[in-house]
Amino acid sequence: MGATGYLGSLLVPALLDAGHEVSALVRAPDASDPLPAPVTVHAGDATDPRAVREALAGVEVAYFLVHSLERDDFADVDRRAATVLVEGAAAAGVRQVVYVGGPRPTSDDVSEHLASRAEVGDILTAGSVPALALQASMIIGRGSTSFDLLATARLSPWVPVPRWMRNTSRPVAAADVVHYLLAAAEVEPPVRGTFDVPGPEALSYLALVQRYARVTGLRTRLPVPAPLWSHRLAAALTGVVTAIPSAVARPLFESLDHDLEPTDGVVTDVLPAPPRGPTTVDNAIRATFPATACRAATGAPFVDELVVPTTAGPDEVWRTITGLGGTTGWHTIPLVWTVRGAVDHLVGGVGLYRGRAPEVSDGDVVDFWTVLHRDDAARRLVLHADMRMPGDTVLEMSVEPGAYRQRITFTPDDVAGKLYWHLQKPLHDVVFTTMAHGIARGSTSTGRRAVAEALRDAANHVAGRLR
C-alpha cells in the first residue's frame, strides 16, 4: 500500500531486483506512468476492506506507506486505513507488516502530523500480525516532500529564522530507508515493535539549510530573525512559489516545533545496517543532483610535496588527518583560513563553512573542501578545494612509517592561474608547511604548544628552502 508514493516508488524496483514478487494496491492506476510489468496491480482504496483483502491474498510481507497529508482529514483517513490493514493482514495470514512513520517528540503538545504518524504505528503494532514501525524524521531524496521544502533555499539568498528553525532532527538518506525496508522483507522471525531510523548527524533546520546550500554550491544563506514567521505564513508562501500545496506544507512545518531526536530503539537492533554504514547528510544531498566532477583546468600542474617526520604512530596520525576541519580546525596559523573563506565568500564563492560529518567519506564536505577519496587501509585522504580560484587544487594527505606526507597539486587555468600560483606561493608555503608540521605534532600533543612548535618548524623549513 503506497506503491506509487515517494518511498513506494523507490521500494518497488528494489524488491523486484531482489527477486521478490510484488503486489500493489493503487487507488487510481496511472496508464501514463504504470508500475513495472512484474507488479500485480489491484485497484482500490486503502480504506476499503474488500480491496485490501484482495490485494493481501497470498502476501507474506505487507508495507503500509500510505499518507493522506493532502487532505484536511488526513488523520481520520490514515487511522481507518491502518485499522483495515490490521484486519486484512490477519485474515490473509500475512507474516510481517512494515510501516514508515515519523519521530515521537517527548513534549505533550505534539503536531497533528506527528501525532497521526504515531497513532498509525500504534494501531499496526497492536494488531495480531507482527508489525515493524520505522520512525524517520526528514528523508533526504529528490521527491521527498520534506526535502523539497528544504530545497526552497535555492529561491533566495536569505532565510527567515523563527525559533522553530533551531530545533534539531536526524535527517536520513532515502537510500538507507529503502535498505531497511528491503531488509524487513527477509527478517526472521517476524519483528513487532517501534524503532527509530536516525541519520548520522543531529542538525537544526537552519544548519540543514546551510548544509544544503554548501553542498549544492550555493553561497551561505543569510539568516534573518523572524519571530513572527508562523507556520501558516511559511506554508502559504510555499504554496505560491513551489508546486507543494500549502495544505501539505503546513503540517510539515508544524512538526518542526519539536526536536525530532530518537526516542525508541534503533533500527539496527533488529535489521542490518547499510553495507557501507549510514549515508552522511552531505552525500545524501549530493545524491539528489547529477554527479559532478572537478572542473577541467588546462595548464601543467604545480606540485608541492612535503614529508614531515613524527614520533606518533600511524593510527594516531590517521586520526588527526580524518579529524581535520569543523571545530577541530586545520593545525595551521589561527584564523588564516577564516579570512580566506571570508574573501572567497565576498567574491561569490562558497566561503568558509565550519562543518563536517562526524566520520567523513567520499563526497562529504569538510569546510570549503570536498572529499574525493578516503582509503582507510592505505591511510590516504584526498580533498578537492571548492574555493574560487583560476585553477584546480587537490590536497592529498597520507601516513607513512614514522612520517606524515602532504601533496598539493594545483592545475592552473592558463596565464591567470600561473600568476595566481606564484603570487600566493609565499603565503601558501607558510600556511601549508605549518599545517603539515601541526598535523605531525598534533598527533602526539594538542593545544597552543603544538601550534607554536609547528609555526617554528615551518619557519625554519621555509627559510631553508629559500637559502
XYZ file of C-alpha atoms in Angstrom:
467
model
C 0.000 0.000 0.000
C 1.500 3.283 -1.105
C 3.435 1.774 -4.018
C 3.110 4.909 -6.139
C 4.146 7.324 -3.361
C 7.651 8.588 -2.817
C 9.063 5.684 -0.791
C 6.930 3.139 -2.608
C 8.295 4.217 -5.985
C 11.813 3.559 -4.667
C 10.990 0.335 -2.845
C 9.116 -1.498 -5.630
C 12.101 -1.638 -8.043
C 14.390 -2.653 -5.156
C 12.073 -5.530 -4.225
C 11.881 -6.677 -7.848
C 15.668 -6.521 -8.227
C 15.982 -8.675 -5.096
C 13.801 -11.334 -6.698
C 10.565 -10.709 -4.772
C 7.092 -10.915 -6.269
C 5.269 -7.613 -5.696
C 1.560 -6.890 -5.415
C 0.338 -3.296 -5.078
C -2.936 -1.658 -4.083
C -3.361 1.543 -6.097
C -6.240 3.973 -5.714
C -6.160 5.037 -9.383
C -3.709 3.171 -11.655
C -1.935 5.628 -13.957
C -1.824 4.338 -17.539
C 0.723 7.014 -18.478
C 3.119 6.012 -15.689
C 2.364 2.391 -14.774
C 4.139 0.275 -12.206
C 6.756 -2.138 -13.624
C 5.226 -5.026 -15.568
C 6.008 -7.780 -12.998
C 3.922 -5.987 -10.340
C 0.394 -7.287 -9.790
C -1.766 -4.164 -9.556
C -5.027 -4.070 -7.571
C -7.257 -1.015 -7.972
C -8.929 0.198 -4.818
C -8.778 2.446 -1.764
C -6.721 1.661 1.338
C -9.823 2.240 3.494
C -11.887 -0.340 1.547
C -11.759 -3.681 3.443
C -12.678 -5.725 0.378
C -9.997 -4.144 -1.834
C -7.380 -4.589 0.888
C -8.275 -8.263 1.427
C -7.980 -8.944 -2.305
C -4.610 -7.172 -2.513
C -3.236 -9.093 0.504
C -4.184 -12.559 -0.766
C -1.007 -14.666 -0.788
C 1.157 -11.813 0.549
C 3.829 -12.565 3.171
C 5.063 -9.031 3.913
C 2.737 -6.006 3.739
C 4.165 -2.491 3.509
C 1.994 0.365 4.779
C 3.391 3.512 3.140
C 0.095 5.399 2.965
C -0.064 9.056 3.971
C -3.049 11.292 3.187
C -1.426 14.608 4.076
C -3.009 16.381 1.103
C -6.428 16.010 2.803
C -7.670 18.084 5.739
C -8.935 14.917 7.426
C -5.659 13.009 6.886
C -5.559 11.734 10.473
C -9.010 10.115 10.174
C -8.228 8.625 6.756
C -4.895 7.148 7.849
C -6.446 5.790 11.055
C -9.131 3.964 9.055
C -6.577 2.648 6.543
C -4.358 1.297 9.331
C -7.301 -0.426 11.007
C -8.389 -2.005 7.721
C -4.841 -3.266 7.081
C -4.594 -4.839 10.539
C -7.821 -6.764 9.987
C -6.975 -7.699 6.388
C -3.441 -8.841 7.238
C -4.763 -11.164 9.958
C -7.365 -12.662 7.624
C -4.833 -13.170 4.814
C -2.188 -14.798 7.006
C 0.416 -12.072 6.390
C 3.688 -12.832 8.193
C 5.042 -9.285 8.678
C 3.704 -5.713 8.403
C 6.191 -2.873 7.811
C 5.430 0.830 8.270
C 7.363 4.100 7.987
C 6.239 6.945 10.233
C 7.788 9.926 11.982
C 9.642 10.508 15.260
C 7.810 10.780 18.561
C 8.575 14.064 20.374
C 8.623 13.832 24.159
C 6.535 17.002 24.635
C 2.786 16.836 25.258
C 1.911 19.435 22.621
C 2.598 17.335 19.506
C 1.723 18.494 15.998
C -1.262 16.807 14.340
C 1.012 15.347 11.679
C 3.384 13.627 14.110
C 0.523 12.562 16.377
C -1.157 10.883 13.410
C 2.059 9.124 12.385
C 2.460 7.791 15.928
C -1.182 6.718 16.130
C -0.911 4.705 12.913
C 2.205 2.989 14.238
C 0.407 2.106 17.467
C -2.578 0.655 15.588
C -0.338 -1.510 13.428
C 1.920 -2.769 16.228
C -1.133 -3.647 18.364
C -2.531 -5.943 15.675
C -2.281 -9.735 15.706
C 0.263 -9.720 12.851
C 3.766 -8.573 13.959
C 4.337 -5.029 12.717
C 7.689 -3.257 12.384
C 7.165 0.507 12.700
C 10.148 2.539 11.492
C 10.356 6.178 12.599
C 12.315 8.616 10.421
C 12.476 12.393 10.513
C 13.344 14.138 7.243
C 14.071 11.689 4.434
C 16.638 13.213 2.088
C 15.879 12.384 -1.509
C 14.532 14.059 -4.616
C 10.745 13.763 -4.481
C 10.528 13.663 -0.693
C 8.186 16.499 0.265
C 10.196 17.352 3.385
C 13.390 17.535 1.339
C 11.678 19.568 -1.391
C 10.767 22.113 1.312
C 14.430 22.285 2.249
C 15.380 22.794 -1.402
C 13.428 26.070 -1.437
C 16.657 27.514 -0.025
C 17.669 27.874 -3.687
C 14.991 30.532 -4.193
C 16.503 33.268 -2.019
C 19.875 34.243 -0.515
C 18.034 34.960 2.757
C 16.360 32.526 5.116
C 13.871 33.629 7.799
C 14.770 32.215 11.209
C 11.885 31.844 13.642
C 12.513 29.984 16.888
C 11.472 26.618 15.467
C 14.228 26.738 12.833
C 16.716 25.943 15.613
C 15.143 22.645 16.689
C 17.100 19.556 15.724
C 16.420 16.328 13.851
C 18.373 13.394 12.405
C 17.843 13.529 8.606
C 18.277 10.159 6.896
C 19.091 9.282 3.294
C 16.292 7.792 1.217
C 18.685 5.042 0.110
C 19.177 3.987 3.753
C 15.422 3.865 4.422
C 14.925 1.697 1.322
C 17.762 -0.556 2.543
C 15.909 -1.173 5.813
C 12.569 -1.677 4.078
C 14.165 -4.242 1.802
C 15.857 -5.983 4.743
C 12.497 -6.159 6.535
C 11.173 -8.422 3.785
C 13.539 -11.180 4.882
C 13.794 -10.691 8.649
C 13.217 -13.888 10.632
C 11.496 -14.313 12.956
C 8.948 -11.505 12.315
C 9.543 -8.352 14.341
C 6.999 -6.430 16.395
C 7.904 -3.006 17.719
C 8.791 0.616 17.049
C 12.326 1.552 16.032
C 13.931 4.852 15.073
C 15.819 5.280 11.806
C 18.151 8.189 12.665
C 20.640 9.737 10.294
C 24.273 10.053 11.429
C 24.081 13.774 12.359
C 21.851 15.869 14.604
C 21.237 19.182 12.799
C 18.932 22.122 13.315
C 16.752 23.020 10.360
C 18.791 26.216 9.915
C 22.023 24.208 9.888
C 20.440 21.839 7.378
C 19.520 24.749 5.107
C 23.124 25.949 5.250
C 24.381 22.415 4.616
C 22.120 22.130 1.582
C 23.408 25.442 0.254
C 27.015 24.440 0.824
C 26.814 21.010 -0.788
C 24.879 22.262 -3.813
C 27.331 25.093 -4.477
C 25.231 27.999 -3.218
C 26.535 30.808 -1.078
C 25.752 30.611 2.623
C 22.164 31.735 3.176
C 21.830 34.943 5.194
C 19.759 34.212 8.337
C 17.167 36.892 9.101
C 15.489 36.855 12.550
C 11.753 36.380 12.038
C 9.934 35.979 15.374
C 6.543 36.457 13.658
C 7.222 33.951 10.871
C 4.389 31.477 11.512
C 3.774 28.013 10.083
C 0.721 29.349 8.281
C 2.730 32.132 6.627
C 5.564 29.776 5.659
C 3.102 27.282 4.185
C 1.184 29.969 2.284
C 4.382 31.296 0.714
C 5.499 27.756 -0.134
C 2.211 27.160 -1.931
C 2.793 30.278 -4.039
C 6.441 29.769 -5.047
C 6.583 25.951 -5.307
C 4.477 23.034 -6.509
C 3.954 21.891 -2.888
C 0.379 22.657 -1.764
C 0.076 24.823 1.330
C -2.148 22.161 2.915
C 0.738 19.695 2.698
C 3.475 22.135 3.746
C 1.724 23.456 6.857
C 1.610 20.250 8.970
C 5.212 19.535 7.995
C 6.307 22.984 9.172
C 4.316 22.477 12.381
C 6.326 19.328 13.063
C 9.449 21.498 13.295
C 8.191 22.799 16.645
C 9.837 19.760 18.203
C 13.321 18.318 18.462
C 12.958 15.151 16.372
C 15.597 13.041 18.061
C 15.422 9.239 18.548
C 13.247 8.163 21.480
C 12.806 4.417 20.902
C 15.056 1.520 19.971
C 17.250 1.909 16.899
C 16.533 0.041 13.673
C 19.949 -1.631 13.710
C 18.798 -3.516 16.813
C 16.667 -5.689 14.507
C 17.879 -5.060 10.923
C 21.388 -4.959 9.399
C 22.950 -1.563 8.762
C 23.756 -0.492 5.181
C 26.915 -2.289 3.980
C 28.973 0.934 3.984
C 27.341 2.363 7.095
C 24.805 5.196 7.236
C 24.904 7.705 4.398
C 26.160 11.093 5.550
C 23.948 14.136 5.116
C 26.360 15.599 2.568
C 26.252 12.517 0.372
C 22.507 12.161 0.761
C 22.047 15.727 -0.514
C 24.638 15.226 -3.239
C 22.793 12.124 -4.476
C 19.760 14.277 -5.320
C 21.747 16.069 -8.007
C 23.541 14.810 -11.133
C 27.099 13.696 -10.465
C 29.634 16.486 -10.854
C 33.339 16.331 -11.394
C 36.131 18.753 -10.712
C 36.175 21.340 -13.426
C 38.837 20.897 -16.047
C 41.907 23.103 -15.797
C 44.241 23.456 -18.729
C 47.786 24.200 -17.624
C 50.609 21.953 -16.493
C 50.193 21.270 -12.764
C 52.309 22.715 -9.966
C 53.105 20.171 -7.259
C 54.176 20.961 -3.709
C 55.081 17.912 -1.614
C 56.280 17.697 1.960
C 57.194 14.807 4.258
C 57.361 15.562 7.999
C 58.799 13.027 10.497
C 56.660 12.247 13.526
C 57.016 10.151 16.652
C 53.299 9.392 16.620
C 52.050 6.007 15.494
C 50.321 5.603 12.097
C 46.888 5.252 13.711
C 47.313 8.471 15.699
C 48.373 10.428 12.598
C 45.469 8.994 10.607
C 43.010 10.017 13.332
C 44.396 13.536 13.171
C 44.065 13.663 9.365
C 40.492 12.351 9.301
C 39.516 14.672 12.158
C 40.588 17.887 10.437
C 38.095 20.684 9.840
C 34.966 21.782 11.621
C 35.557 22.758 15.241
C 38.915 20.935 15.250
C 40.498 23.291 12.743
C 43.483 22.616 10.481
C 46.552 22.801 12.743
C 47.809 25.910 10.994
C 48.048 29.649 11.640
C 44.945 30.698 13.615
C 42.230 32.483 11.594
C 44.152 32.314 8.303
C 41.555 30.117 6.617
C 38.722 32.022 8.238
C 39.987 35.125 6.432
C 40.494 33.144 3.212
C 36.944 31.834 3.457
C 35.542 35.322 4.057
C 37.337 36.626 0.961
C 36.036 33.713 -1.077
C 32.502 34.441 0.080
C 32.835 38.102 -0.908
C 33.801 37.172 -4.475
C 30.830 34.828 -4.831
C 32.420 31.567 -3.716
C 31.247 29.063 -1.145
C 33.139 30.771 1.665
C 34.250 29.144 4.896
C 31.806 26.508 6.048
C 32.739 25.356 9.546
C 31.133 21.967 9.341
C 31.794 18.315 8.598
C 30.302 14.896 9.147
C 31.450 13.020 12.271
C 33.136 10.448 10.009
C 33.824 11.778 6.524
C 33.641 9.595 3.435
C 33.845 10.092 -0.320
C 31.744 13.067 -1.408
C 31.470 14.662 2.033
C 32.160 18.315 2.711
C 34.903 19.424 5.115
C 34.755 23.199 5.461
C 35.486 24.501 1.943
C 36.862 21.177 0.724
C 35.130 18.090 -0.684
C 36.408 14.567 -0.017
C 37.403 12.955 -3.316
C 38.641 9.732 -1.763
C 39.210 8.185 1.645
C 41.235 4.983 1.900
C 41.486 3.726 5.475
C 43.619 0.714 4.503
C 46.258 2.914 2.839
C 45.628 5.793 5.314
C 45.150 8.276 2.476
C 42.716 11.193 2.275
C 42.255 13.281 -0.886
C 40.403 16.613 -0.803
C 39.332 18.980 -3.569
C 39.254 22.737 -2.913
C 35.870 24.328 -3.671
C 37.095 27.916 -3.351
C 37.044 30.265 -6.305
C 40.446 30.427 -7.963
C 41.836 30.348 -11.518
C 42.681 26.680 -11.350
C 42.024 23.409 -9.583
C 43.549 22.394 -6.228
C 43.785 18.878 -4.796
C 45.210 18.171 -1.335
C 46.428 14.644 -0.614
C 47.351 13.606 2.944
C 48.750 10.208 3.834
C 50.617 8.322 6.538
C 53.998 6.636 6.134
C 56.063 4.777 8.722
C 57.347 7.488 11.036
C 56.159 10.337 8.814
C 53.238 12.391 7.508
C 53.132 13.091 3.745
C 51.308 16.041 2.204
C 50.961 16.674 -1.529
C 49.252 19.684 -3.102
C 48.560 19.733 -6.830
C 47.418 22.967 -8.449
C 46.420 22.837 -12.119
C 46.197 26.440 -13.400
C 43.823 27.966 -15.913
C 46.435 29.267 -18.366
C 48.178 32.559 -17.560
C 45.803 33.741 -14.827
C 46.279 30.513 -12.918
C 50.051 30.596 -13.219
C 50.139 34.189 -11.975
C 47.850 33.273 -9.058
C 50.112 30.369 -8.058
C 53.276 32.465 -7.985
C 51.668 35.418 -6.189
C 50.213 33.331 -3.389
C 53.159 30.925 -3.123
C 54.979 32.663 -0.227
C 51.871 32.620 1.980
C 50.969 29.163 0.678
C 54.333 27.815 1.849
C 53.890 29.207 5.346
C 50.265 28.091 5.766
C 50.593 24.569 4.395
C 54.010 23.919 5.865
C 52.664 24.990 9.259
C 49.717 22.669 8.719
C 51.972 19.712 7.880
C 54.103 20.227 10.981
C 50.948 20.890 13.028
C 49.432 17.564 11.959
C 52.667 15.716 12.725
C 52.930 17.338 16.159
C 49.182 17.452 16.814
C 49.108 13.663 16.614
C 51.248 13.496 19.739
C 50.286 16.683 21.577
C 47.464 19.205 21.378
C 46.832 22.818 22.140
C 48.761 26.022 21.652
C 52.176 24.492 22.262
C 51.778 22.148 19.289
C 50.739 25.027 17.020
C 53.582 27.217 18.268
C 56.099 24.435 17.660
C 54.635 23.839 14.229
C 54.975 27.532 13.374
C 58.595 27.452 14.462
C 59.323 24.315 12.447
C 57.522 25.723 9.431
C 59.503 28.952 9.597
C 62.757 27.003 9.730
C 61.615 24.789 6.846
C 60.593 27.726 4.620
C 63.801 29.575 5.458
C 65.779 26.500 4.471
C 64.028 26.341 1.116
C 64.830 30.000 0.443
C 68.561 29.597 1.070
